[in-house]
Amino acid sequence: MRSSLIYLLVFCLAGFAGAVLLTRPGVVSDSALEGLVGDPVAGEQVFWAAGCASCHAAEGATGEDRLVLAGGQRFASDFGVFVAPNISTHPEAGIGNWDFADFVTALQEGTSPDGRHYYPAFPYTAYRLAERQDLADLWAFWQGLPASDAPSAAHEVGFPFSIRRAVGFWNFLYMDDAFAVTGELDAAEARGRYLVEALAHCAECHTPRDALGGLDRSAWMAGAPNPSGSGTIPALTPDRLTWSEGEIAAYLNDGFTPDFDSAGGHMVSVIRNMAMLPEADRMAIAAYLKALPPAGE
Amino acid sequence: MTARSTLLKIALVATTIAALPALAQDVPAAVQARQGQFQIMALNIGVVGNMARGNVDYDAEAAQAAADNLVAISMLDQQFHWPEGTDNMAIDGTRAMPAIWENLPDVIAKWDAFGAAAQGLAEVAGTGLEPMRAAVGAVGGTCGACHDAYRQPM
């Protein structure tokens, strides 16, 4: 009797320890980043490809205003409303007092400098796949961005999603270290995959999610309900998106469909980013989309 | 049993097909009118847009005509195209979001921005491919600015 109680206690302790370990926020150390030197010019391309401004600049911002990462855009979801924080270079209101390891830890582990999980509305699950050299370049570019003293607003997330530690379980389930599209890819398709899956995080809207909000990788880019509002985000698989590669690349540049309807919703902001990339990158994205497995019925 | 359920299915499909044209007719005339207006815009932007993309050769006369059409549409008084209760929460067949009616001054400012960009295009459309291309980009920006905030995704 007594020994079975001890077993139970040990079992519970082990379970608790396991849960603590499992949900512990990950951190990237300085030593893991040794030797990386950032190039701010290359970093600007990473900045646009990664779509930072689409969520962290003011809604509808254009031109230079897209460099002011004051936050404030609201993203409704099934779990509550997420409010993009100030990630400008302001030392108190933004992330101006971070070091490079803090930055990489945020982008690739989803962990804040004070050791808390970010919510996966922030696509660290995608950025996790980014090359560290690209992040060094991005951080170098970041240093030249303007500071905003606008305070960050709190997320409006109710219990139980307000328990940040639980995001650790989510990460255990969904934080993947591999590209979704595998198999033989040529150079352009591979570049497109890197842009789409690691930086531009297109799947966040174009791939359906399961009940816990994780991406359903078996339906990669197969289209999904609009995550924040009514309507549908279209499928990008070659059986559904039948535009030519040239038409896709042109759409990502000028925002017009082949029929010269215009892009709408959050895609307008995405195109403002994509238009800043070299034409070869837009063509690479198109090549990748043509290499996607079909969505089927 | 099987025959009956097959009959039932046929009846169901037939009813659905019969209901389709009725549905299209149910879209209010104002909604049809504004959608037609946007189709005219798309058609004319396509004329200059295909030149800008290099899909067709630059044609100064056609570019000017298309630009002038866009200016003409921008000058249509919009008040009859947007009656209350014709948003996508109230009726089917439209992607116009209720936010339009909640932010009318902003919507009007964005429509005026389209007019200004169309005017800018009309001033240069006949003068050469490069200036036309830049002006088409500006027009496209004004389309996106409104669709960003006020049109539901597919």
PDB file of N, CA, C and O in Angstrom, chain A residues 17 23 90 152 199 249:
ATOM      1  N   ALA A  17       7.816  16.812 -14.006  1.00  0.00           N
ATOM      2  CA  ALA A  17       9.142  17.196 -14.508  1.00  0.00           C
ATOM      3  C   ALA A  17       9.158  17.142 -16.035  1.00  0.00           C
ATOM      4  O   ALA A  17       9.698  18.031 -16.692  1.00  0.00           O
ATOM      5  N   THR A  23       7.630  21.875 -21.870  1.00  0.00           N
ATOM      6  CA  THR A  23       7.041  23.179 -22.174  1.00  0.00           C
ATOM      7  C   THR A  23       8.022  24.321 -21.941  1.00  0.00           C
ATOM      8  O   THR A  23       7.666  25.476 -22.054  1.00  0.00           O
ATOM      9  N   HIS A  90      12.894  51.414 -30.493  1.00  0.00           N
ATOM     10  CA  HIS A  90      12.795  52.169 -29.244  1.00  0.00           C
ATOM     11  C   HIS A  90      13.244  51.279 -28.074  1.00  0.00           C
ATOM     12  O   HIS A  90      12.780  50.144 -27.951  1.00  0.00           O
ATOM     13  N   SER A 152       2.994  48.923 -26.412  1.00  0.00           N
ATOM     14  CA  SER A 152       2.346  47.707 -26.910  1.00  0.00           C
ATOM     15  C   SER A 152       1.088  47.443 -26.105  1.00  0.00           C
ATOM     16  O   SER A 152       1.067  47.633 -24.891  1.00  0.00           O
ATOM     17  N   LEU A 199      10.407  32.332 -44.693  1.00  0.00           N
ATOM     18  CA  LEU A 199      10.327  33.777 -44.494  1.00  0.00           C
ATOM     19  C   LEU A 199       8.908  34.318 -44.637  1.00  0.00           C
ATOM     20  O   LEU A 199       8.352  34.897 -43.703  1.00  0.00           O
ATOM     21  N   ALA A 249       3.920  35.625 -60.613  1.00  0.00           N
ATOM     22  CA  ALA A 249       4.985  36.580 -60.285  1.00  0.00           C
ATOM     23  C   ALA A 249       4.509  38.014 -60.516  1.00  0.00           C
ATOM     24  O   ALA A 249       4.800  38.912 -59.714  1.00  0.00           O
TER      25      ALA A 249
END
